mmCIF file of C-alpha atoms in Angstrom:
data_model
loop_
_atom_site.group_PDB
_atom_site.id
_atom_site.type_symbol
_atom_site.label_atom_id
_atom_site.label_comp_id
_atom_site.label_asym_id
_atom_site.label_seq_id
_atom_site.Cartn_x
_atom_site.Cartn_y
_atom_site.Cartn_z
ATOM 1 C CA MET A 295 43.875 -18.574 -41.113
ATOM 2 C CA ILE A 296 47.311 -17.823 -42.517
ATOM 3 C CA TYR A 297 49.601 -16.083 -40.024
ATOM 4 C CA ILE A 298 52.557 -14.230 -41.507
ATOM 5 C CA TYR A 299 55.607 -12.766 -39.806
ATOM 6 C CA ILE A 300 57.809 -10.479 -41.925
ATOM 7 C CA ASP A 301 61.392 -9.998 -40.796
ATOM 8 C CA THR A 302 62.951 -6.560 -40.321
ATOM 9 C CA ASN A 303 65.207 -6.969 -43.379
ATOM 10 C CA ILE A 304 62.158 -7.391 -45.641
ATOM 11 C CA TYR A 305 60.571 -4.214 -44.276
ATOM 12 C CA ILE A 306 63.807 -2.274 -44.815
ATOM 13 C CA LYS A 307 63.957 -3.457 -48.440
ATOM 14 C CA HIS A 308 60.332 -2.402 -48.827
ATOM 15 C CA LEU A 309 61.109 1.083 -47.485
ATOM 16 C CA ILE A 310 64.085 1.450 -49.824
ATOM 17 C CA HIS A 311 61.864 0.394 -52.735
ATOM 18 C CA GLU A 312 59.293 3.018 -51.715
ATOM 19 C CA VAL A 313 61.946 5.745 -51.537
ATOM 20 C CA ASN A 314 63.371 4.814 -54.947
ATOM 21 C CA PHE A 315 59.878 4.743 -56.430
ATOM 22 C CA MET A 316 59.118 8.266 -55.189
ATOM 23 C CA LYS A 317 62.554 9.510 -56.240
ATOM 24 C CA THR A 318 62.258 8.253 -59.819
ATOM 25 C CA SER A 319 58.635 9.285 -60.364
ATOM 26 C CA LEU A 320 58.224 12.534 -62.250
ATOM 27 C CA ASN A 321 55.173 13.218 -60.154
ATOM 28 C CA SER A 322 54.807 10.882 -57.208
ATOM 29 C CA GLU A 323 51.315 12.140 -56.318
ATOM 30 C CA ILE A 324 49.964 11.354 -59.786
ATOM 31 C CA GLU A 325 51.719 7.958 -59.709
ATOM 32 C CA GLU A 326 50.124 7.238 -56.339
ATOM 33 C CA ILE A 327 46.653 8.078 -57.670
ATOM 34 C CA ASN A 328 47.236 5.846 -60.696
ATOM 35 C CA ARG A 329 48.356 3.038 -58.409
ATOM 36 C CA ILE A 330 45.198 3.304 -56.316
ATOM 37 C CA MET A 331 42.971 3.467 -59.398
ATOM 38 C CA ASN A 332 44.641 0.464 -61.049
ATOM 39 C CA ARG A 333 45.290 -2.286 -58.535
ATOM 40 C CA GLN A 334 45.859 -4.901 -61.192
ATOM 41 C CA ASN A 335 49.604 -4.267 -61.132
ATOM 42 C CA PRO A 336 50.425 -2.932 -57.670
ATOM 43 C CA LEU A 337 53.763 -1.179 -57.522
ATOM 44 C CA HIS A 338 54.029 -1.466 -53.777
ATOM 45 C CA GLU A 339 54.994 -4.835 -52.397
ATOM 46 C CA LEU A 340 52.635 -4.777 -49.413
ATOM 47 C CA ASP A 341 49.476 -3.806 -51.351
ATOM 48 C CA ASP A 342 48.237 -7.334 -51.978
ATOM 49 C CA LEU A 343 49.084 -8.405 -48.431
ATOM 50 C CA ILE A 344 46.982 -5.542 -47.043
ATOM 51 C CA ILE A 345 43.978 -6.644 -49.132
ATOM 52 C CA LEU A 346 44.345 -10.238 -47.907
ATOM 53 C CA CYS A 347 44.571 -8.987 -44.319
ATOM 54 C CA LYS A 348 41.496 -6.760 -44.625
ATOM 55 C CA VAL A 349 39.258 -9.651 -45.664
ATOM 56 C CA GLY A 350 40.589 -12.024 -43.014
ATOM 57 C CA ILE A 351 42.580 -14.413 -45.187
ATOM 58 C CA VAL A 352 45.851 -13.370 -43.566
ATOM 59 C CA LYS A 353 46.766 -12.114 -40.103
ATOM 60 C CA LEU A 354 49.976 -10.075 -40.138
ATOM 61 C CA LEU A 355 51.973 -10.619 -36.940
ATOM 62 C CA VAL A 356 54.264 -7.770 -35.861
ATOM 63 C CA PRO A 357 56.326 -8.523 -32.737
ATOM 64 C CA GLU A 358 57.369 -5.561 -30.608
ATOM 65 C CA VAL A 359 60.984 -6.629 -31.154
ATOM 66 C CA THR A 360 60.604 -6.053 -34.896
ATOM 67 C CA MET A 361 59.208 -2.570 -34.315
ATOM 68 C CA LEU A 362 62.143 -1.763 -32.029
ATOM 69 C CA GLU A 363 64.582 -3.080 -34.649
ATOM 70 C CA LEU A 364 62.927 -0.858 -37.260
ATOM 71 C CA GLN A 365 63.212 2.159 -34.972
ATOM 72 C CA LYS A 366 66.919 1.451 -34.560
ATOM 73 C CA GLN A 367 67.417 1.034 -38.317
ATOM 74 C CA ASN A 368 65.499 4.257 -38.930
ATOM 75 C CA LYS A 369 67.882 6.207 -36.688
ATOM 76 C CA ASN A 370 70.923 4.626 -38.331
ATOM 77 C CA ILE A 371 69.688 5.344 -41.850
ATOM 78 C CA LEU A 372 68.831 8.981 -41.121
ATOM 79 C CA GLU A 373 72.271 9.469 -39.572
ATOM 80 C CA ALA A 374 73.838 7.837 -42.640
ATOM 81 C CA PHE A 375 71.881 10.180 -44.931
ATOM 82 C CA ASN A 376 73.235 13.260 -43.197
ATOM 83 C CA HIS A 377 76.757 11.857 -42.858
ATOM 84 C CA ASN A 378 77.128 10.783 -46.496
ATOM 85 C CA TYR A 379 75.622 13.932 -47.975
ATOM 86 C CA SER A 380 77.843 16.034 -45.693
ATOM 87 C CA LYS A 381 80.901 14.160 -46.980
ATOM 88 C CA VAL A 382 79.927 14.975 -50.567
ATOM 89 C CA GLN A 383 79.328 18.603 -49.691
ATOM 90 C CA ILE A 384 82.671 18.924 -47.874
ATOM 91 C CA ALA A 385 84.477 17.268 -50.798
ATOM 92 C CA VAL A 386 83.000 19.812 -53.228
ATOM 93 C CA GLU A 387 83.902 22.749 -51.001
ATOM 94 C CA GLU A 388 87.471 21.528 -50.451
ATOM 95 C CA ARG A 389 88.025 20.868 -54.154
ATOM 96 C CA THR A 390 86.833 24.312 -55.213
ATOM 97 C CA LYS A 391 89.179 25.969 -52.705
ATOM 98 C CA LYS A 392 92.272 24.601 -54.444
ATOM 99 C CA ASP A 393 94.369 27.083 -56.421
ATOM 100 C CA ASP A 394 94.300 25.008 -59.601
ATOM 101 C CA PHE A 395 90.502 25.081 -59.756
ATOM 102 C CA TRP A 396 89.181 27.299 -62.521
ATOM 103 C CA ASN A 397 88.034 30.680 -61.296
ATOM 104 C CA GLU A 398 85.392 30.679 -64.025
ATOM 105 C CA VAL A 399 83.454 27.857 -62.338
ATOM 106 C CA LYS A 400 84.088 28.644 -58.694
ATOM 107 C CA ASP A 401 80.853 30.620 -58.636
ATOM 108 C CA ILE A 402 78.845 27.427 -59.163
ATOM 109 C CA THR A 403 80.005 26.008 -55.830
ATOM 110 C CA GLY A 404 76.996 27.505 -54.118
ATOM 111 C CA LYS A 405 74.650 26.000 -56.702
ATOM 112 C CA ILE A 406 76.204 22.551 -56.274
ATOM 113 C CA THR A 407 75.989 22.860 -52.488
ATOM 114 C CA ASN A 408 72.327 23.872 -52.697
ATOM 115 C CA LEU A 409 71.580 20.953 -55.025
ATOM 116 C CA ILE A 410 73.246 18.493 -52.647
ATOM 117 C CA ASN A 411 71.271 19.915 -49.742
ATOM 118 C CA GLN A 412 67.998 19.737 -51.681
ATOM 119 C CA GLU A 413 68.681 16.102 -52.580
ATOM 120 C CA ARG A 414 69.423 15.294 -48.941
ATOM 121 C CA ILE A 415 66.216 16.956 -47.717
ATOM 122 C CA GLN A 416 64.127 15.296 -50.437
ATOM 123 C CA ARG A 417 65.563 11.814 -49.887
ATOM 124 C CA GLN A 418 65.133 12.139 -46.120
ATOM 125 C CA ASP A 419 61.538 13.311 -46.596
ATOM 126 C CA TYR A 420 60.771 10.307 -48.829
ATOM 127 C CA TRP A 421 62.244 7.955 -46.246
ATOM 128 C CA GLU A 422 60.363 9.503 -43.315
ATOM 129 C CA ARG A 423 57.069 9.422 -45.222
ATOM 130 C CA SER A 424 57.529 5.742 -46.097
ATOM 131 C CA TYR A 425 58.555 4.922 -42.532
ATOM 132 C CA ARG A 426 55.489 6.679 -41.071
ATOM 133 C CA LYS A 427 53.252 4.911 -43.583
ATOM 134 C CA LEU A 428 54.627 1.534 -42.490
ATOM 135 C CA PHE A 429 53.949 2.247 -38.823
ATOM 136 C CA GLU A 430 50.460 3.471 -39.707
ATOM 137 C CA LEU A 431 49.922 0.034 -41.233
ATOM 138 C CA PHE A 432 50.987 -1.570 -37.950
ATOM 139 C CA SER A 433 48.209 0.349 -36.159
ATOM 140 C CA GLU A 434 45.433 -1.147 -38.315
ATOM 141 C CA ASP A 435 42.903 -3.530 -36.770
ATOM 142 C CA TYR A 436 43.880 -6.365 -39.110
ATOM 143 C CA VAL A 437 47.494 -6.295 -37.864
ATOM 144 C CA GLN A 438 48.395 -8.054 -34.615
ATOM 145 C CA ILE A 439 51.103 -6.453 -32.478
ATOM 146 C CA ILE A 440 52.808 -9.019 -30.229
ATOM 147 C CA ASN A 441 54.195 -7.309 -27.151
ATOM 148 C CA LEU A 442 57.182 -8.600 -25.239
ATOM 149 C CA THR A 443 56.051 -10.526 -22.157
ATOM 150 C CA PRO A 444 57.872 -12.014 -19.162
ATOM 151 C CA ILE A 445 57.081 -15.516 -20.475
ATOM 152 C CA THR A 446 58.624 -14.777 -23.883
ATOM 153 C CA MET A 447 61.722 -13.255 -22.326
ATOM 154 C CA SER A 448 62.035 -16.146 -19.873
ATOM 155 C CA ASN A 449 61.821 -18.776 -22.631
ATOM 156 C CA ALA A 450 64.394 -16.914 -24.714
ATOM 157 C CA TYR A 451 66.878 -16.489 -21.866
ATOM 158 C CA LYS A 452 66.561 -20.143 -20.914
ATOM 159 C CA LYS A 453 67.752 -21.013 -24.424
ATOM 160 C CA LYS A 454 70.631 -18.586 -24.055
ATOM 161 C CA ILE A 455 71.672 -19.981 -20.654
ATOM 162 C CA SER A 456 71.520 -23.550 -21.975
ATOM 163 C CA GLY A 457 73.804 -22.571 -24.867
ATOM 164 C CA ASP A 458 71.205 -23.119 -27.593
ATOM 165 C CA VAL A 459 71.481 -19.498 -28.779
ATOM 166 C CA SER A 460 74.082 -16.732 -28.669
ATOM 167 C CA ASP A 461 73.713 -13.038 -27.820
ATOM 168 C CA THR A 462 73.429 -12.136 -31.511
ATOM 169 C CA GLN A 463 70.516 -14.569 -31.933
ATOM 170 C CA MET A 464 68.469 -13.298 -28.992
ATOM 171 C CA ASN A 465 66.233 -10.958 -31.005
ATOM 172 C CA ASP A 466 65.288 -13.779 -33.377
ATOM 173 C CA VAL A 467 64.459 -16.062 -30.453
ATOM 174 C CA LEU A 468 62.366 -13.353 -28.763
ATOM 175 C CA ILE A 469 60.433 -12.894 -32.011
ATOM 176 C CA ILE A 470 59.681 -16.581 -32.591
ATOM 177 C CA GLU A 471 58.941 -17.341 -28.926
ATOM 178 C CA GLY A 472 56.600 -14.336 -28.838
ATOM 179 C CA ILE A 473 54.713 -15.625 -31.873
ATOM 180 C CA TYR A 474 54.351 -19.083 -30.333
ATOM 181 C CA GLU A 475 53.114 -17.577 -27.068
ATOM 182 C CA TYR A 476 50.543 -15.430 -28.896
ATOM 183 C CA LEU A 477 49.211 -18.386 -30.897
ATOM 184 C CA GLY A 478 49.050 -20.575 -27.801
ATOM 185 C CA LEU A 479 47.098 -17.989 -25.810
ATOM 186 C CA ASN A 480 44.701 -16.874 -28.552
ATOM 187 C CA LEU A 481 43.876 -20.053 -30.472
ATOM 188 C CA SER A 482 41.871 -22.861 -28.935
ATOM 189 C CA SER A 483 43.303 -25.289 -31.493
ATOM 190 C CA TRP A 484 45.523 -25.441 -34.577
ATOM 191 C CA ASP A 485 44.016 -26.976 -37.710
ATOM 192 C CA ILE A 486 46.907 -28.311 -39.794
ATOM 193 C CA ASP A 487 44.658 -28.380 -42.887
ATOM 194 C CA ASN A 488 43.522 -24.750 -42.658
ATOM 195 C CA ASP A 489 45.984 -22.902 -40.406
ATOM 196 C CA MET A 490 49.451 -21.915 -41.555
ATOM 197 C CA LEU A 491 52.351 -19.956 -40.048
ATOM 198 C CA ILE A 492 54.807 -18.387 -42.507
ATOM 199 C CA ILE A 493 58.098 -16.749 -41.538
ATOM 200 C CA VAL A 494 59.364 -14.391 -44.269
ATOM 201 C CA SER A 495 63.047 -13.447 -44.170
ATOM 202 C CA ASP A 496 65.779 -13.088 -46.771
ATOM 203 C CA ASP A 497 68.407 -13.765 -44.099
ATOM 204 C CA ARG A 498 68.070 -17.527 -44.332
ATOM 205 C CA LYS A 499 70.922 -18.387 -41.974
ATOM 206 C CA ASP A 500 69.122 -16.676 -39.072
ATOM 207 C CA PHE A 501 65.894 -18.674 -39.224
ATOM 208 C CA PHE A 502 65.901 -21.477 -41.777
ATOM 209 C CA ASP A 503 67.369 -24.941 -42.042
ATOM 210 C CA THR A 504 68.720 -24.537 -45.569
ATOM 211 C CA LYS A 505 70.394 -27.954 -45.611
ATOM 212 C CA GLY A 506 67.282 -29.930 -44.757
ATOM 213 C CA PRO A 507 64.565 -31.079 -47.181
ATOM 214 C CA LYS A 508 62.055 -28.525 -48.437
ATOM 215 C CA LEU A 509 58.540 -28.577 -46.983
ATOM 216 C CA SER A 510 55.221 -28.003 -48.751
ATOM 217 C CA LEU A 511 54.980 -24.859 -50.902
ATOM 218 C CA ASN A 512 58.733 -25.247 -51.517
ATOM 219 C CA ALA A 513 59.356 -23.681 -48.102
ATOM 220 C CA TYR A 514 62.207 -24.155 -45.629
ATOM 221 C CA SER A 515 61.797 -25.681 -42.210
ATOM 222 C CA LEU A 516 63.039 -23.563 -39.325
ATOM 223 C CA GLN A 517 66.306 -24.204 -37.525
ATOM 224 C CA LYS A 518 66.227 -26.671 -34.663
ATOM 225 C CA ARG A 519 66.126 -23.988 -31.961
ATOM 226 C CA PHE A 520 62.907 -22.602 -33.489
ATOM 227 C CA VAL A 521 61.097 -25.863 -34.235
ATOM 228 C CA ASN A 522 57.538 -26.177 -32.934
ATOM 229 C CA GLU A 523 55.673 -29.408 -33.706
ATOM 230 C CA THR A 524 52.261 -27.787 -33.205
ATOM 231 C CA TYR A 525 52.546 -24.868 -35.637
ATOM 232 C CA ARG A 526 55.193 -26.244 -38.017
ATOM 233 C CA PRO A 527 56.132 -22.842 -39.481
ATOM 234 C CA LEU A 528 57.168 -22.510 -43.112
ATOM 235 C CA GLY A 529 60.176 -20.366 -44.066
ATOM 236 C CA MET A 530 60.027 -18.256 -47.233
ATOM 237 C CA ASN A 531 62.604 -15.863 -48.705
ATOM 238 C CA ASN A 532 60.385 -13.007 -49.842
ATOM 239 C CA LEU A 533 56.825 -11.808 -50.315
ATOM 240 C CA LYS A 534 56.830 -12.844 -53.967
ATOM 241 C CA GLN A 535 57.138 -16.467 -52.843
ATOM 242 C CA VAL A 536 54.325 -15.912 -50.341
ATOM 243 C CA TYR A 537 52.048 -14.390 -52.978
ATOM 244 C CA GLY A 538 52.759 -17.209 -55.391
ATOM 245 C CA ASN A 539 51.639 -19.726 -52.809
ATOM 246 C CA ILE A 540 48.646 -18.104 -51.091
ATOM 247 C CA ASN A 541 47.511 -15.474 -53.597
ATOM 248 C CA ALA A 542 47.894 -17.528 -56.795
ATOM 249 C CA ASP A 543 50.235 -14.833 -58.113
ATOM 250 C CA TYR A 544 52.330 -16.740 -60.624
ATOM 251 C CA ASP A 545 54.649 -15.494 -63.335
ATOM 252 C CA ILE A 546 53.206 -16.944 -66.527
ATOM 253 C CA LYS A 547 55.531 -15.935 -69.336
ATOM 254 C CA ILE A 548 54.512 -16.368 -72.937
ATOM 255 C CA ASN A 549 56.580 -15.090 -75.862
ATOM 256 C CA LYS A 550 53.914 -13.225 -77.801
ATOM 257 C CA ASP A 551 56.280 -12.520 -80.698
ATOM 258 C CA ASN A 552 56.194 -16.187 -81.683
ATOM 259 C CA TYR A 553 52.444 -15.959 -82.247
ATOM 260 C CA PHE A 554 52.744 -13.029 -84.642
ATOM 261 C CA VAL A 555 55.514 -14.319 -86.932
ATOM 262 C CA GLU A 556 53.226 -15.294 -89.822
ATOM 263 C CA PHE A 557 50.922 -12.336 -89.177
ATOM 264 C CA ASN A 558 53.835 -9.897 -89.450
ATOM 265 C CA LYS A 559 55.113 -11.547 -92.625
ATOM 266 C CA LYS A 560 51.687 -11.157 -94.158
ATOM 267 C CA TYR A 561 50.811 -7.612 -93.139
ATOM 268 C CA ILE A 562 53.957 -5.712 -92.148
ATOM 269 C CA HIS A 563 56.628 -4.627 -94.632
ATOM 270 C CA TYR A 564 60.110 -3.306 -93.906
ATOM 271 C CA ILE A 565 62.225 -0.716 -95.706
ATOM 272 C CA ASN A 566 65.663 0.045 -94.253
ATOM 273 C CA ASP A 567 64.717 -1.621 -90.961
ATOM 274 C CA GLU A 568 61.647 0.602 -90.606
ATOM 275 C CA TYR A 569 58.291 -1.105 -90.740
ATOM 276 C CA PHE A 570 55.056 0.146 -92.267
ATOM 277 C CA ILE A 571 51.615 -1.238 -93.086
ATOM 278 C CA PRO A 572 50.794 -0.880 -96.799
ATOM 279 C CA PHE A 573 47.618 0.847 -97.932
ATOM 280 C CA THR A 574 44.732 -1.605 -97.799
ATOM 281 C CA THR A 575 41.033 -1.697 -98.509
ATOM 282 C CA GLU A 576 38.402 -1.594 -95.792
ATOM 283 C CA ALA A 577 37.745 -5.320 -96.236
ATOM 284 C CA GLU A 578 41.461 -6.113 -95.886
ATOM 285 C CA ASP A 579 41.666 -3.949 -92.759
ATOM 286 C CA ARG A 580 38.742 -5.812 -91.255
ATOM 287 C CA ARG A 581 40.311 -9.184 -92.083
ATOM 288 C CA ARG A 582 43.632 -8.114 -90.547
ATOM 289 C CA GLU A 583 41.901 -6.970 -87.358
ATOM 290 C CA GLU A 584 40.002 -10.256 -87.140
ATOM 291 C CA GLU A 585 43.225 -12.260 -87.494
ATOM 292 C CA TYR A 586 44.924 -10.080 -84.899
ATOM 293 C CA GLN A 587 42.062 -10.675 -82.460
ATOM 294 C CA GLU A 588 42.183 -14.428 -83.104
ATOM 295 C CA ILE A 589 45.895 -14.481 -82.244
ATOM 296 C CA THR A 590 45.313 -12.379 -79.123
ATOM 297 C CA ASN A 591 42.570 -14.742 -77.985
ATOM 298 C CA GLN A 592 44.854 -17.728 -78.598
ATOM 299 C CA ILE A 593 47.592 -16.130 -76.485
ATOM 300 C CA GLN A 594 45.138 -15.657 -73.631
ATOM 301 C CA LYS A 595 43.878 -19.234 -73.945
ATOM 302 C CA ASP A 596 47.432 -20.591 -73.853
ATOM 303 C CA LYS A 597 48.219 -18.361 -70.892
ATOM 304 C CA ASN A 598 45.147 -19.641 -69.073
ATOM 305 C CA LYS A 599 46.154 -23.206 -69.875
ATOM 306 C CA LYS A 600 49.650 -22.669 -68.465
ATOM 307 C CA PHE A 601 48.183 -21.005 -65.405
ATOM 308 C CA ALA A 602 45.756 -23.884 -64.895
ATOM 309 C CA GLU A 603 48.602 -26.389 -65.088
ATOM 310 C CA LYS A 604 50.646 -24.447 -62.547
ATOM 311 C CA HIS A 605 47.596 -23.850 -60.375
ATOM 312 C CA LEU A 606 46.849 -27.580 -60.296
ATOM 313 C CA GLU A 607 50.419 -28.262 -59.172
ATOM 314 C CA LYS A 608 50.008 -25.960 -56.176
ATOM 315 C CA ILE A 609 46.331 -26.129 -55.297
ATOM 316 C CA ASN A 610 46.458 -29.271 -53.172
ATOM 317 C CA GLU A 611 49.135 -27.756 -50.933
ATOM 318 C CA LEU A 612 46.996 -24.744 -50.055
ATOM 319 C CA PRO A 613 44.551 -24.610 -47.141
ATOM 320 C CA LEU A 614 41.126 -25.848 -48.183
ATOM 321 C CA TYR A 615 39.424 -22.564 -47.319
ATOM 322 C CA ILE A 616 41.724 -20.696 -49.734
ATOM 323 C CA ARG A 617 40.695 -23.040 -52.540
ATOM 324 C CA ASP A 618 37.031 -22.636 -51.652
ATOM 325 C CA LEU A 619 37.352 -18.869 -51.354
ATOM 326 C CA ARG A 620 38.801 -18.547 -54.837
ATOM 327 C CA LYS A 621 35.897 -20.487 -56.344
ATOM 328 C CA GLN A 622 33.350 -18.508 -54.309
ATOM 329 C CA LEU A 623 34.840 -15.201 -55.429
ATOM 330 C CA ILE A 624 34.786 -16.129 -59.115
ATOM 331 C CA ASP A 625 31.191 -17.380 -58.855
ATOM 332 C CA LYS A 626 30.135 -14.201 -57.030
ATOM 333 C CA ILE A 627 31.852 -11.927 -59.558
ATOM 334 C CA LEU A 628 30.175 -13.663 -62.500
ATOM 335 C CA SER A 629 26.826 -13.439 -60.709
ATOM 336 C CA LEU A 630 27.282 -9.704 -60.024
ATOM 337 C CA LEU A 631 28.334 -9.137 -63.624
ATOM 338 C CA ASN A 632 25.189 -10.857 -64.844
ATOM 339 C CA GLU A 633 23.046 -8.717 -62.514
ATOM 340 C CA CYS A 634 24.725 -5.555 -63.809
ATOM 341 C CA ARG A 635 24.105 -6.539 -67.421
ATOM 342 C CA ASN A 636 20.432 -7.181 -66.666
ATOM 343 C CA THR A 637 19.801 -3.669 -65.322
ATOM 344 C CA HIS A 638 17.901 -1.238 -67.573
ATOM 345 C CA SER A 639 20.682 1.339 -67.572
ATOM 346 C CA TRP A 640 23.435 -1.044 -68.679
ATOM 347 C CA ASN A 641 24.674 -0.370 -72.220
ATOM 348 C CA ASN A 642 27.693 -0.663 -74.505
ATOM 349 C CA LYS A 643 29.378 2.236 -72.743
ATOM 350 C CA SER A 644 29.021 0.400 -69.430
ATOM 351 C CA GLU A 645 30.532 -2.689 -71.008
ATOM 352 C CA LEU A 646 33.574 -0.760 -72.200
ATOM 353 C CA LYS A 647 34.182 0.562 -68.681
ATOM 354 C CA LEU A 648 34.555 -2.954 -67.295
ATOM 355 C CA PRO A 649 38.034 -4.067 -66.207
ATOM 356 C CA ASN A 650 39.890 -6.132 -68.823
ATOM 357 C CA GLU A 651 39.310 -9.346 -66.886
ATOM 358 C CA LEU A 652 35.533 -8.988 -67.236
ATOM 359 C CA GLN A 653 35.267 -7.963 -70.853
ATOM 360 C CA GLY A 654 34.100 -10.371 -73.520
ATOM 361 C CA GLU A 655 31.626 -13.207 -73.358
ATOM 362 C CA GLU A 656 33.773 -15.793 -71.565
ATOM 363 C CA GLN A 657 35.716 -13.583 -69.101
ATOM 364 C CA LEU A 658 38.719 -15.879 -69.529
ATOM 365 C CA GLU A 659 41.145 -13.650 -67.672
ATOM 366 C CA ILE A 660 39.224 -13.864 -64.418
ATOM 367 C CA TYR A 661 40.520 -17.399 -63.901
ATOM 368 C CA THR A 662 44.119 -16.164 -63.860
ATOM 369 C CA CYS A 663 43.511 -13.366 -61.350
ATOM 370 C CA THR A 664 45.098 -13.325 -57.923
ATOM 371 C CA ILE A 665 42.812 -13.598 -54.920
ATOM 372 C CA SER A 666 43.492 -9.977 -54.006
ATOM 373 C CA ARG A 667 42.509 -8.907 -57.528
ATOM 374 C CA LEU A 668 39.322 -10.996 -57.336
ATOM 375 C CA LEU A 669 38.419 -9.246 -54.093
ATOM 376 C CA THR A 670 38.918 -5.858 -55.755
ATOM 377 C CA LEU A 671 36.817 -6.860 -58.785
ATOM 378 C CA LYS A 672 34.015 -8.040 -56.519
ATOM 379 C CA GLU A 673 34.026 -4.721 -54.651
ATOM 380 C CA GLU A 674 34.001 -2.710 -57.897
ATOM 381 C CA LEU A 675 31.081 -4.701 -59.323
ATOM 382 C CA GLU A 676 29.072 -4.303 -56.120
ATOM 383 C CA GLN A 677 29.489 -0.535 -56.430
ATOM 384 C CA ASP A 678 28.572 -0.600 -60.136
ATOM 385 C CA LEU A 679 25.437 -2.620 -59.423
ATOM 386 C CA LEU A 680 24.246 -0.133 -56.790
ATOM 387 C CA ILE A 681 24.772 2.748 -59.209
ATOM 388 C CA HIS A 682 22.827 1.074 -62.042
ATOM 389 C CA ILE A 683 19.987 -0.008 -59.763
ATOM 390 C CA LYS A 684 19.499 3.621 -58.685
ATOM 391 C CA MET A 685 19.600 4.963 -62.265
#
């Protein structure tokens, strides 16, 4: 099992991202539906983590201290919203009262004030919705709340009395000591090959030994006051680093333009920096499409090759059960796909409805999927198979 603790600062960044996403969307409800329908590129940072938690790959640990810190930050941010918007509103009102301000535009003061107020209400609503959604996540069965206990508080205060930690570090100590106490009480043993504890925080000076050597998965070790030889926690800066290591979510960048240089010279013409495709015969069109598809296939093959190379670099550092799970998921997906294609109702239309990763004879893209995406594909195929069996 992989146990993950996410620091308060990461959650706050997540909430700000959520608010900005809703603010910039022309229609946030439609965007949300699209996000749910297409999980291949999740816009929300916690989406993949939730999938991994639901299937038991990850256990998200949420100490009570973190929840209390979030409650405090929530109050501060809401107060800041009202304070800052009020300052803007007062500034507008004071400026329009001045004698040198044009009388012709004084009548828009009310409109500006209303706009400011609408923005304040909307931004506050977005924040409160995101905040409630986060705490709803904490109430799920696959999330473990770690309550403050007398033992945790005692261990933390002993470190304070001995001078190992200061007042400003007490919350961090309560969090880590609480996690250690939970693991000690609820696990009969710790398997160093299959169990992993990850601390995620972008405030490295609070938790991590940044001057020491990096550990496996390019992670930091924790500072001396947090060290535990049994659990050997790994420190990571953000969820992207976590996903890259446990979800096989790597950034594989290939410059596609380089592949199409000769193709463009052959088929695309320019006049005054505007391109056009000359009139061609049906046979020439078919040949161009075939060449285009060959290049596209080559790009995917090269991408898969790069992914495989990167995957091989990382695979031996991952828990064995994660490696096995990935293989099992791919095998199961290919088996389900074969069953679907063997049903009487399966046809070309069904084939076109398949996700991109499953189209074509070789299904090359499936080998570059994240674990969370593989889990989603498996679920979708199971539903498709049931539908076609009943038809």
